[in-house]
Short mmCIF file of N, CA and C in Angstrom, two decimals:
data_model
loop_
_atom_site.label_atom_id
_atom_site.label_comp_id
_atom_site.label_asym_id
_atom_site.label_seq_id
_atom_site.Cartn_x
_atom_site.Cartn_y
_atom_site.Cartn_z
N UNK A 1 0.92 -1.21 0.14
CA UNK A 1 -0.13 -0.14 0.11
C UNK A 1 1.03 1.37 -0.04
N UNK A 2 2.13 1.18 0.60
CA UNK A 2 2.87 2.08 0.81
C UNK A 2 3.41 2.91 -0.63
N UNK A 3 3.56 1.75 -1.24
CA UNK A 3 4.12 1.67 -2.31
C UNK A 3 3.43 2.76 -3.65
N UNK A 4 2.05 2.16 -3.31
CA UNK A 4 0.88 2.80 -4.27
C UNK A 4 0.77 3.65 -3.88
N UNK A 5 0.60 4.51 -3.09
CA UNK A 5 0.22 5.50 -2.23
C UNK A 5 1.67 7.21 -2.87
N UNK A 6 2.88 6.02 -2.98
CA UNK A 6 3.93 7.14 -2.98
C UNK A 6 3.89 7.35 -4.36
N UNK A 7 3.53 5.86 -5.51
CA UNK A 7 3.12 5.91 -6.57
C UNK A 7 1.99 6.88 -7.33
N UNK A 8 0.81 7.20 -6.50
CA UNK A 8 -0.06 8.21 -6.17
C UNK A 8 0.13 9.45 -6.28
N UNK A 9 0.88 9.55 -4.91
CA UNK A 9 1.52 11.01 -4.89
C UNK A 9 2.48 11.97 -6.09
N UNK A 10 3.25 10.64 -6.42
CA UNK A 10 4.04 11.24 -7.33
C UNK A 10 3.98 11.12 -8.53
N UNK A 11 2.35 10.67 -8.66
CA UNK A 11 1.54 10.83 -10.21
C UNK A 11 0.72 12.31 -9.87
N UNK A 12 0.36 12.49 -8.93
CA UNK A 12 -0.28 14.04 -8.27
C UNK A 12 0.30 14.67 -8.66
N UNK A 13 1.77 15.02 -8.00
CA UNK A 13 3.35 15.54 -8.44
C UNK A 13 3.79 15.94 -10.08
N UNK A 14 3.56 15.00 -10.38
CA UNK A 14 3.82 15.37 -12.43
C UNK A 14 2.53 16.61 -12.89
N UNK A 15 1.53 15.89 -12.49
CA UNK A 15 0.46 16.52 -13.02
C UNK A 15 0.07 18.19 -12.30
N UNK A 16 0.46 18.26 -11.25
CA UNK A 16 0.63 19.70 -10.74
C UNK A 16 1.58 20.15 -12.02
N UNK A 17 3.00 19.50 -11.86
CA UNK A 17 3.97 20.62 -12.96
C UNK A 17 3.71 20.67 -14.20
N UNK A 18 2.50 19.53 -14.74
CA UNK A 18 2.25 20.36 -15.62
C UNK A 18 0.73 20.92 -16.36
N UNK A 19 0.65 21.45 -15.21
CA UNK A 19 -0.71 22.14 -14.56
C UNK A 19 -1.99 21.41 -15.31
N UNK A 20 -1.81 20.36 -14.77
CA UNK A 20 -3.38 19.66 -14.34
C UNK A 20 -4.16 19.37 -12.98
N UNK A 21 -4.81 19.21 -12.90
CA UNK A 21 -5.77 19.96 -11.60
C UNK A 21 -6.05 18.54 -10.52
N UNK A 22 -5.23 19.46 -9.64
CA UNK A 22 -4.30 18.54 -9.02
C UNK A 22 -5.50 17.81 -7.79
N UNK A 23 -6.31 18.86 -7.52
CA UNK A 23 -7.74 18.07 -6.74
C UNK A 23 -8.00 17.03 -7.29
N UNK A 24 -8.33 16.74 -8.30
CA UNK A 24 -9.21 15.48 -9.25
C UNK A 24 -8.31 14.41 -8.60
N UNK A 25 -6.85 14.85 -9.45
CA UNK A 25 -5.64 14.56 -9.23
C UNK A 25 -6.35 12.91 -7.79
N UNK A 26 -5.67 14.17 -6.41
CA UNK A 26 -5.52 14.13 -5.42
C UNK A 26 -6.80 13.10 -4.33
N UNK A 27 -7.99 13.25 -5.19
CA UNK A 27 -9.47 12.55 -4.54
C UNK A 27 -9.50 11.77 -5.02
N UNK A 28 -8.58 11.48 -6.92
CA UNK A 28 -8.58 9.37 -6.92
C UNK A 28 -7.54 8.86 -6.38
N UNK A 29 -6.35 9.71 -5.65
CA UNK A 29 -5.51 8.88 -5.05
C UNK A 29 -6.53 8.38 -4.00
N UNK A 30 -7.06 9.12 -3.15
CA UNK A 30 -7.86 9.15 -2.16
C UNK A 30 -8.79 8.23 -2.06
N UNK A 31 -9.53 8.40 -3.19
CA UNK A 31 -10.29 6.62 -3.33
C UNK A 31 -9.86 5.75 -3.57
N UNK A 32 -8.32 5.84 -4.62
CA UNK A 32 -8.05 4.22 -4.42
C UNK A 32 -7.13 4.18 -3.11
N UNK A 33 -6.45 4.84 -2.21
CA UNK A 33 -6.07 3.98 -1.31
C UNK A 33 -7.08 3.70 -0.25
N UNK A 34 -8.15 4.60 0.12
CA UNK A 34 -9.74 4.12 0.82
C UNK A 34 -10.15 2.66 0.65
N UNK A 35 -9.60 1.91 -0.77
CA UNK A 35 -10.08 1.08 -1.05
C UNK A 35 -9.13 -0.45 -0.96
N UNK A 36 -8.39 0.10 -1.08
CA UNK A 36 -7.31 -1.54 -0.53
C UNK A 36 -7.68 -1.45 0.86
N UNK A 37 -7.35 -3.27 0.71
CA UNK A 37 -7.95 -3.61 1.51
C UNK A 37 -7.16 -3.77 3.59
N UNK A 38 -8.33 -3.80 4.72
CA UNK A 38 -7.78 -3.83 5.97
C UNK A 38 -6.56 -4.41 5.65
N UNK A 39 -5.33 -4.49 6.76
CA UNK A 39 -4.19 -4.21 6.97
C UNK A 39 -4.15 -4.88 8.25
N UNK A 40 -4.82 -5.37 8.66
CA UNK A 40 -5.28 -5.59 10.06
C UNK A 40 -4.52 -4.20 11.59
N UNK A 41 -4.62 -3.59 11.02
CA UNK A 41 -4.51 -2.35 12.08
C UNK A 41 -4.98 -1.62 12.24
N UNK A 42 -6.61 -1.77 12.55
CA UNK A 42 -7.03 -0.66 12.94
C UNK A 42 -7.47 -1.11 13.83
N UNK A 43 -7.85 -0.45 14.90
CA UNK A 43 -7.88 -0.72 16.70
C UNK A 43 -8.87 0.61 17.20
N UNK A 44 -9.45 0.69 18.16
CA UNK A 44 -10.86 1.07 18.60
C UNK A 44 -9.66 2.38 19.80
N UNK A 45 -10.83 3.66 19.92
CA UNK A 45 -10.26 4.17 20.54
C UNK A 45 -9.20 4.32 22.30
N UNK A 46 -10.51 3.38 22.88
CA UNK A 46 -10.42 2.42 23.63
C UNK A 46 -8.78 2.68 23.59
N UNK A 47 -8.51 1.17 22.75
CA UNK A 47 -7.38 0.28 22.51
C UNK A 47 -6.06 1.10 22.69
N UNK A 48 -6.30 2.57 21.85
CA UNK A 48 -4.87 3.26 21.56
C UNK A 48 -4.76 3.69 22.48
N UNK A 49 -5.13 4.18 23.10
CA UNK A 49 -5.86 5.30 24.59
C UNK A 49 -5.43 4.94 25.74
N UNK A 50 -5.57 3.39 25.89
CA UNK A 50 -5.12 2.58 26.89
C UNK A 50 -3.52 1.93 26.81
N UNK A 51 -3.18 1.76 24.95
CA UNK A 51 -1.71 1.55 24.83
C UNK A 51 -0.77 2.61 25.24
N UNK A 52 -1.16 4.00 24.78
CA UNK A 52 -0.13 5.47 25.12
C UNK A 52 -0.56 4.80 26.62
N UNK A 53 -1.27 5.19 27.50
CA UNK A 53 -1.44 5.32 28.97
C UNK A 53 -0.29 4.54 29.48
N UNK A 54 0.07 3.02 28.83
CA UNK A 54 0.54 1.73 29.64
C UNK A 54 1.62 2.53 29.39
N UNK A 55 2.26 2.62 28.18
CA UNK A 55 3.59 3.26 27.23
C UNK A 55 4.11 4.24 28.61
N UNK A 56 3.28 5.07 28.33
CA UNK A 56 3.68 6.28 29.97
C UNK A 56 4.13 5.61 31.08
N UNK A 57 3.95 4.56 31.65
CA UNK A 57 3.28 4.04 33.41
C UNK A 57 4.58 4.10 33.30
N UNK A 58 4.92 2.84 31.68
CA UNK A 58 6.46 2.25 31.46
C UNK A 58 7.40 3.24 31.25
N UNK A 59 7.60 4.18 31.12
CA UNK A 59 8.55 5.24 31.03
C UNK A 59 9.05 5.86 32.43
N UNK A 60 7.87 5.18 33.60
CA UNK A 60 8.04 5.41 34.80
C UNK A 60 7.68 7.55 34.95
N UNK A 61 6.42 7.77 34.55
CA UNK A 61 5.28 9.08 34.53
C UNK A 61 5.52 10.03 33.70
N UNK A 62 5.22 10.62 33.94
CA UNK A 62 3.79 11.86 33.12
C UNK A 62 5.07 12.50 31.85
N UNK A 63 6.52 12.63 32.57
CA UNK A 63 7.35 12.90 31.41
C UNK A 63 8.59 12.41 30.48
N UNK A 64 8.45 12.82 29.40
CA UNK A 64 8.65 12.33 28.67
C UNK A 64 9.20 13.31 27.28
N UNK A 65 10.66 13.33 27.34
CA UNK A 65 11.56 14.12 26.70
C UNK A 65 10.95 13.71 24.95
N UNK A 66 10.63 14.39 24.72
CA UNK A 66 9.71 14.70 23.41
C UNK A 66 11.30 14.41 22.18
N UNK A 67 10.95 13.49 21.41
CA UNK A 67 12.19 14.04 20.05
C UNK A 67 11.70 15.37 18.79
N UNK A 68 11.54 16.86 19.56
CA UNK A 68 11.17 17.53 18.09
C UNK A 68 12.35 18.25 18.61
N UNK A 69 12.25 19.45 17.20
CA UNK A 69 13.11 20.85 17.14
C UNK A 69 12.09 21.76 16.42
N UNK A 70 12.81 22.83 17.08
CA UNK A 70 12.29 23.57 16.81
C UNK A 70 12.17 24.26 15.17
N UNK A 71 11.48 24.79 14.41
CA UNK A 71 11.37 24.79 13.62
C UNK A 71 12.18 26.67 13.05
N UNK A 72 12.17 27.46 14.05
CA UNK A 72 12.78 29.16 13.98
C UNK A 72 11.49 29.85 13.48
N UNK A 73 10.69 29.11 13.40
CA UNK A 73 9.53 30.03 13.19
C UNK A 73 7.97 29.77 14.73
N UNK A 74 8.23 30.47 15.92
CA UNK A 74 7.73 30.09 17.14
C UNK A 74 6.09 30.17 16.93
N UNK A 75 5.32 30.44 16.43
CA UNK A 75 3.70 30.53 16.10
C UNK A 75 3.77 28.79 15.77
N UNK A 76 4.13 28.35 15.10
CA UNK A 76 4.55 27.11 13.99
C UNK A 76 4.64 26.68 15.33
N UNK A 77 6.05 26.35 16.29
CA UNK A 77 6.30 26.35 17.23
C UNK A 77 5.36 25.37 18.23
N UNK A 78 4.94 26.61 18.06
CA UNK A 78 3.82 26.78 19.54
C UNK A 78 2.55 25.19 19.01
N UNK A 79 2.33 25.54 17.77
CA UNK A 79 0.76 24.94 17.27
C UNK A 79 0.85 23.08 16.78
N UNK A 80 2.69 23.08 16.90
CA UNK A 80 3.48 21.79 16.61
C UNK A 80 4.03 21.42 17.32
N UNK A 81 4.93 21.86 18.28
CA UNK A 81 6.01 21.66 19.34
C UNK A 81 7.72 20.89 17.73
N UNK A 82 6.79 22.01 16.72
CA UNK A 82 8.25 21.91 16.46
C UNK A 82 8.14 20.70 14.64
N UNK A 83 9.59 19.90 14.91
CA UNK A 83 9.47 18.59 13.57
C UNK A 83 10.11 17.49 14.82
N UNK A 84 9.54 16.24 14.39
CA UNK A 84 9.78 15.26 14.51
C UNK A 84 10.68 14.67 13.73
N UNK A 85 11.94 14.87 14.36
CA UNK A 85 13.58 14.81 13.84
C UNK A 85 14.17 12.74 14.16
N UNK A 86 13.07 11.99 14.91
CA UNK A 86 13.63 11.12 14.68
C UNK A 86 12.69 10.05 14.23
N UNK A 87 11.37 10.94 13.36
CA UNK A 87 10.73 9.61 13.03
C UNK A 87 10.87 9.23 12.13
N UNK A 88 11.75 10.08 11.24
CA UNK A 88 12.27 9.36 10.07
C UNK A 88 10.71 10.29 8.98
N UNK A 89 10.13 11.48 8.89
CA UNK A 89 9.12 11.63 8.21
C UNK A 89 9.83 12.69 7.21
N UNK A 90 9.23 12.93 5.95
CA UNK A 90 9.30 13.09 4.86
C UNK A 90 8.23 14.53 4.85
N UNK A 91 8.67 15.90 4.95
CA UNK A 91 7.57 16.49 5.35
C UNK A 91 7.01 16.98 3.90
N UNK A 92 6.42 18.01 2.84
CA UNK A 92 6.37 18.31 1.95
C UNK A 92 5.31 19.64 1.97
N UNK A 93 6.00 20.86 1.43
CA UNK A 93 5.41 21.76 1.62
C UNK A 93 5.00 22.44 -0.24
N UNK A 94 3.83 22.38 -0.12
CA UNK A 94 3.77 23.07 -1.68
C UNK A 94 2.72 24.33 -1.14
N UNK A 95 2.33 24.65 -2.31
CA UNK A 95 1.79 26.37 -2.39
C UNK A 95 1.98 26.72 -4.13
N UNK A 96 1.25 27.98 -4.31
CA UNK A 96 1.59 28.76 -5.33
C UNK A 96 3.13 29.52 -5.23
N UNK A 97 3.20 29.28 -6.30
CA UNK A 97 4.97 29.46 -6.85
C UNK A 97 4.60 31.03 -6.38
N UNK A 98 5.88 31.86 -6.00
CA UNK A 98 6.72 32.57 -5.32
C UNK A 98 6.18 33.10 -4.26
N UNK A 99 5.21 31.94 -3.07
CA UNK A 99 4.69 32.62 -1.47
C UNK A 99 5.75 32.31 -0.54
N UNK A 100 6.91 31.29 -0.99
CA UNK A 100 7.49 31.62 0.22
C UNK A 100 8.14 30.07 0.71
N UNK A 101 8.07 29.22 -0.07
CA UNK A 101 8.24 27.84 0.47
C UNK A 101 9.77 27.70 0.31
N UNK A 102 10.03 28.20 -0.74
CA UNK A 102 11.40 27.73 -0.44
C UNK A 102 12.40 27.97 0.39
N UNK A 103 12.17 29.86 0.72
CA UNK A 103 12.32 30.40 2.07
C UNK A 103 11.79 29.74 3.12
N UNK A 104 11.38 29.60 3.43
CA UNK A 104 10.65 28.61 4.61
C UNK A 104 11.08 27.63 5.09
N UNK A 105 11.08 26.72 4.22
CA UNK A 105 11.97 25.30 4.05
C UNK A 105 13.33 25.05 4.20
N UNK A 106 14.19 26.79 3.78
CA UNK A 106 15.38 26.52 3.80
C UNK A 106 15.96 27.45 4.96
N UNK A 107 14.56 27.97 5.66
CA UNK A 107 14.92 28.50 7.07
C UNK A 107 15.01 27.57 8.50
N UNK A 108 13.61 26.61 8.05
CA UNK A 108 13.78 25.32 8.58
C UNK A 108 15.11 24.13 8.79
N UNK A 109 15.62 24.12 7.63
CA UNK A 109 16.39 23.52 7.07
C UNK A 109 18.03 24.35 8.66
N UNK A 110 17.61 25.69 8.06
CA UNK A 110 19.06 25.67 8.83
C UNK A 110 19.10 26.05 9.93
N UNK A 111 17.40 25.81 10.61
CA UNK A 111 17.29 25.40 12.38
C UNK A 111 17.93 24.86 12.73
N UNK A 112 17.56 23.63 12.06
CA UNK A 112 18.32 21.95 12.16
C UNK A 112 19.53 21.99 12.03
N UNK A 113 19.75 22.80 10.77
CA UNK A 113 21.45 22.68 11.15
C UNK A 113 21.93 23.62 12.01
N UNK A 114 21.80 23.91 12.42
CA UNK A 114 22.14 25.32 13.50
C UNK A 114 22.29 24.04 14.47
N UNK A 115 21.04 23.86 15.26
CA UNK A 115 20.97 22.55 16.18
C UNK A 115 21.70 21.09 16.38
N UNK A 116 22.57 21.19 14.36
CA UNK A 116 23.41 19.78 14.61
C UNK A 116 22.59 18.46 13.94
N UNK A 117 21.99 18.96 13.78
CA UNK A 117 20.67 18.36 12.90
C UNK A 117 21.63 17.41 10.86
N UNK A 118 21.48 16.57 11.08
CA UNK A 118 21.97 16.93 9.04
C UNK A 118 20.42 16.68 8.50
N UNK A 119 20.17 16.85 7.40
CA UNK A 119 19.47 16.86 6.65
C UNK A 119 19.11 17.53 5.51
N UNK A 120 18.14 16.99 4.50
CA UNK A 120 17.96 17.19 2.47
C UNK A 120 17.03 18.72 2.41
N UNK A 121 17.70 19.11 1.49
CA UNK A 121 16.96 20.32 0.74
C UNK A 121 16.34 19.62 -0.54
N UNK A 122 15.53 19.21 -1.17
CA UNK A 122 14.86 18.61 -2.44
C UNK A 122 13.81 19.95 -3.23
N UNK A 123 14.83 20.88 -4.73
CA UNK A 123 14.14 22.04 -4.64
C UNK A 123 13.88 20.56 -6.62
N UNK A 124 12.62 20.98 -6.95
CA UNK A 124 12.01 20.85 -8.22
C UNK A 124 12.18 22.02 -9.29
N UNK A 125 12.09 23.35 -8.62
CA UNK A 125 12.08 24.87 -9.38
C UNK A 125 13.40 25.42 -9.02
N UNK A 126 13.93 25.31 -7.91
CA UNK A 126 15.50 25.54 -8.30
C UNK A 126 16.46 25.77 -8.65
N UNK A 127 17.28 26.20 -9.16
CA UNK A 127 18.61 25.22 -9.08
C UNK A 127 19.67 25.70 -8.17
N UNK A 128 20.68 24.76 -7.15
CA UNK A 128 21.67 25.29 -6.45
C UNK A 128 21.83 26.71 -6.16
N UNK A 129 22.74 27.55 -7.43
CA UNK A 129 22.97 28.65 -7.02
C UNK A 129 21.99 29.79 -6.59
N UNK A 130 20.63 29.38 -7.37
CA UNK A 130 19.17 30.60 -6.67
C UNK A 130 19.32 30.10 -5.39
N UNK A 131 19.96 28.22 -4.97
CA UNK A 131 19.32 28.32 -3.63
C UNK A 131 20.31 28.85 -2.56
N UNK A 132 21.73 29.13 -3.23
CA UNK A 132 23.30 29.28 -2.61
C UNK A 132 22.36 31.00 -2.27
N UNK A 133 22.42 31.67 -2.94
CA UNK A 133 22.21 33.15 -3.26
C UNK A 133 21.09 33.36 -2.04
N UNK A 134 19.87 32.35 -1.59
CA UNK A 134 19.05 32.97 -1.17
C UNK A 134 19.31 32.46 0.79
N UNK A 135 20.89 31.47 0.80
CA UNK A 135 21.17 30.88 1.75
C UNK A 135 22.04 32.28 2.48
N UNK A 136 22.94 32.07 1.44
CA UNK A 136 24.23 33.17 1.52
C UNK A 136 23.24 34.75 2.17
N UNK A 137 22.63 35.09 1.51
CA UNK A 137 21.31 36.20 2.21
C UNK A 137 20.91 36.16 3.37
N UNK A 138 20.26 35.54 4.03
CA UNK A 138 19.71 34.34 5.13
C UNK A 138 20.61 34.38 6.06
N UNK A 139 21.77 33.79 6.05
CA UNK A 139 22.39 33.99 6.86
C UNK A 139 23.61 34.88 7.25
N UNK A 140 23.79 35.53 6.45
CA UNK A 140 24.60 36.83 6.59
C UNK A 140 24.03 38.74 6.76
N UNK A 141 22.47 38.34 6.49
CA UNK A 141 21.57 39.06 6.51
C UNK A 141 21.75 40.41 5.10
N UNK A 142 22.62 40.14 4.54
CA UNK A 142 22.91 40.55 3.15
C UNK A 142 20.89 40.55 2.28
N UNK A 143 20.99 42.26 1.11
CA UNK A 143 19.82 41.75 0.86
C UNK A 143 20.27 41.18 -0.25
N UNK A 144 19.48 39.79 -0.88
CA UNK A 144 18.48 39.34 -1.63
C UNK A 144 19.53 39.49 -2.90
N UNK A 145 19.05 40.81 -3.35
CA UNK A 145 19.35 40.94 -4.38
C UNK A 145 20.70 41.44 -5.06
N UNK A 146 21.62 41.85 -3.94
CA UNK A 146 22.68 42.27 -3.63
C UNK A 146 23.73 40.75 -3.70
N UNK A 147 22.73 39.79 -3.06
CA UNK A 147 23.44 38.37 -3.50
C UNK A 147 23.34 38.21 -4.78
N UNK A 148 22.07 37.71 -4.66
CA UNK A 148 22.11 37.77 -6.14
C UNK A 148 23.21 37.82 -7.30
N UNK A 149 23.30 39.11 -7.28
CA UNK A 149 24.16 39.91 -8.50
C UNK A 149 25.00 40.09 -8.69
N UNK A 150 25.55 39.94 -7.32
CA UNK A 150 26.94 39.40 -6.47
C UNK A 150 27.47 41.08 -6.51
N UNK A 151 26.85 42.53 -6.57
CA UNK A 151 27.26 43.53 -6.07
C UNK A 151 27.23 43.65 -4.64
N UNK A 152 28.77 43.08 -3.89
CA UNK A 152 28.68 43.68 -2.70
C UNK A 152 30.13 43.99 -2.57
N UNK A 153 29.89 44.65 -0.54
CA UNK A 153 31.27 44.72 -0.70
C UNK A 153 32.11 44.53 0.02
N UNK A 154 33.65 44.38 0.12
CA UNK A 154 34.05 43.90 0.89
C UNK A 154 34.23 43.34 2.09
N UNK A 155 32.91 43.85 3.06
CA UNK A 155 32.79 43.87 4.44
C UNK A 155 31.55 42.80 4.33
N UNK A 156 31.27 42.72 2.92
CA UNK A 156 29.84 41.84 2.98
C UNK A 156 30.56 40.85 2.15
N UNK A 157 31.00 40.98 1.30
CA UNK A 157 32.43 39.19 1.21
C UNK A 157 32.31 38.75 2.61
N UNK A 158 33.11 39.18 3.61
CA UNK A 158 33.63 38.96 4.66
C UNK A 158 33.27 38.07 5.76
N UNK A 159 31.87 39.05 5.69
CA UNK A 159 30.34 38.82 6.44
C UNK A 159 29.89 37.04 5.62
N UNK A 160 29.95 36.93 4.04
CA UNK A 160 29.47 35.65 3.56
C UNK A 160 30.62 34.00 4.00
N UNK A 161 31.69 34.69 4.32
CA UNK A 161 32.56 33.83 4.11
C UNK A 161 33.20 33.41 5.78
N UNK A 162 32.26 33.64 6.33
CA UNK A 162 32.11 33.89 7.80
C UNK A 162 31.02 32.71 7.84
N UNK A 163 29.84 33.33 7.39
CA UNK A 163 28.95 32.54 7.81
C UNK A 163 29.18 30.80 7.10
N UNK A 164 29.84 30.84 5.62
CA UNK A 164 30.60 29.38 5.41
C UNK A 164 30.69 28.68 6.40
N UNK A 165 32.01 29.61 6.70
CA UNK A 165 33.23 28.81 8.17
C UNK A 165 32.65 28.54 9.26
N UNK A 166 31.58 29.52 9.40
CA UNK A 166 30.68 28.85 10.68
C UNK A 166 29.54 27.53 10.50
N UNK A 167 28.91 27.16 8.77
CA UNK A 167 28.30 26.40 8.47
C UNK A 167 28.87 24.92 8.73
N UNK A 168 30.30 25.21 8.40
CA UNK A 168 30.85 23.88 8.26
C UNK A 168 30.97 23.05 9.49
N UNK A 169 30.91 23.92 10.83
CA UNK A 169 31.01 23.51 12.36
C UNK A 169 29.96 22.46 12.97
N UNK A 170 28.38 22.93 12.06
CA UNK A 170 27.75 22.18 12.66
C UNK A 170 27.28 21.52 12.01
N UNK A 171 25.48 20.80 11.96
CA UNK A 171 25.39 19.34 11.83
C UNK A 171 24.90 19.79 9.68
N UNK A 172 24.68 18.54 8.85
CA UNK A 172 24.89 19.18 7.70
C UNK A 172 24.02 18.66 6.62
N UNK A 173 23.62 20.27 6.10
CA UNK A 173 22.78 20.56 5.14
C UNK A 173 22.78 19.71 4.28
N UNK A 174 22.22 18.63 3.11
CA UNK A 174 22.78 18.11 2.23
C UNK A 174 21.63 19.11 1.13
N UNK A 175 21.47 19.33 -0.45
CA UNK A 175 21.13 20.27 -1.62
C UNK A 175 21.11 19.47 -3.12
N UNK A 176 19.50 18.67 -3.29
CA UNK A 176 19.36 18.52 -4.24
C UNK A 176 18.85 19.01 -5.34
N UNK A 177 18.87 19.19 -6.56
CA UNK A 177 17.90 20.16 -7.21
C UNK A 177 17.63 19.64 -8.61
N UNK A 178 17.97 18.19 -9.15
CA UNK A 178 17.36 17.54 -9.01
C UNK A 178 15.73 17.27 -10.17
N UNK A 179 15.83 17.88 -10.97
CA UNK A 179 14.87 18.50 -11.84
C UNK A 179 14.14 17.01 -12.16
N UNK A 180 12.88 17.22 -11.78
CA UNK A 180 11.90 16.05 -12.00
C UNK A 180 12.05 14.37 -10.99
N UNK A 181 12.29 15.19 -10.07
CA UNK A 181 13.03 13.53 -8.90
C UNK A 181 11.76 13.10 -8.49
N UNK A 182 11.62 11.97 -8.52
CA UNK A 182 10.33 10.92 -7.90
C UNK A 182 10.21 11.05 -6.13
N UNK A 183 9.45 10.89 -5.55
CA UNK A 183 9.87 10.45 -4.31
C UNK A 183 10.02 9.21 -4.11
N UNK A 184 10.47 8.44 -5.11
CA UNK A 184 10.96 7.41 -4.59
C UNK A 184 12.84 7.79 -4.62
N UNK A 185 13.13 8.53 -5.07
CA UNK A 185 14.75 9.06 -5.85
C UNK A 185 14.82 10.28 -4.67
N UNK A 186 14.30 10.92 -3.56
CA UNK A 186 14.02 11.39 -2.78
C UNK A 186 14.12 10.30 -1.43
N UNK A 187 13.27 9.23 -1.64
CA UNK A 187 13.44 8.77 -0.21
C UNK A 187 14.52 8.08 -0.19
N UNK A 188 15.86 7.63 -1.30
CA UNK A 188 16.80 7.01 -1.41
C UNK A 188 18.08 7.35 -0.80
#
């Protein structure tokens, strides 16, 4: 079922990139997945709650540190408690072009990097040069347009060099701009 879900999601992304009706495609995917046979993982609400209560009791009390990482966006963190960095989750951010998806996800990636976590950023729209300009502008506080066109003072160049040196001392962040990357490619 996981393979079918990934395949359907990949088809939906391809359809969106070709200007298709993403909502119709997602509805077909939802219907197709809901027709899959039950794999025996259905539990009652009471069972789910009782299992969780037992886990809490076995942990020796009510407090347990949850492996969540702040995103760097206070309002989002208040609502979600950050990102689950131990669960191996794939987070997909989607919105219309020009709404700040890249800037947002890069900021979250930078936050993870500063906390010593590794991660990967896959861009289906931007090339690494443009992503590099965005990163350098964000990290150095220099205007993005100045970084993009390379019109920089000596002090700004030094500031960017210190950002690069500082980033070498934190977690590793990988950036991939493979055009048309599929979900199976991203998963590996």
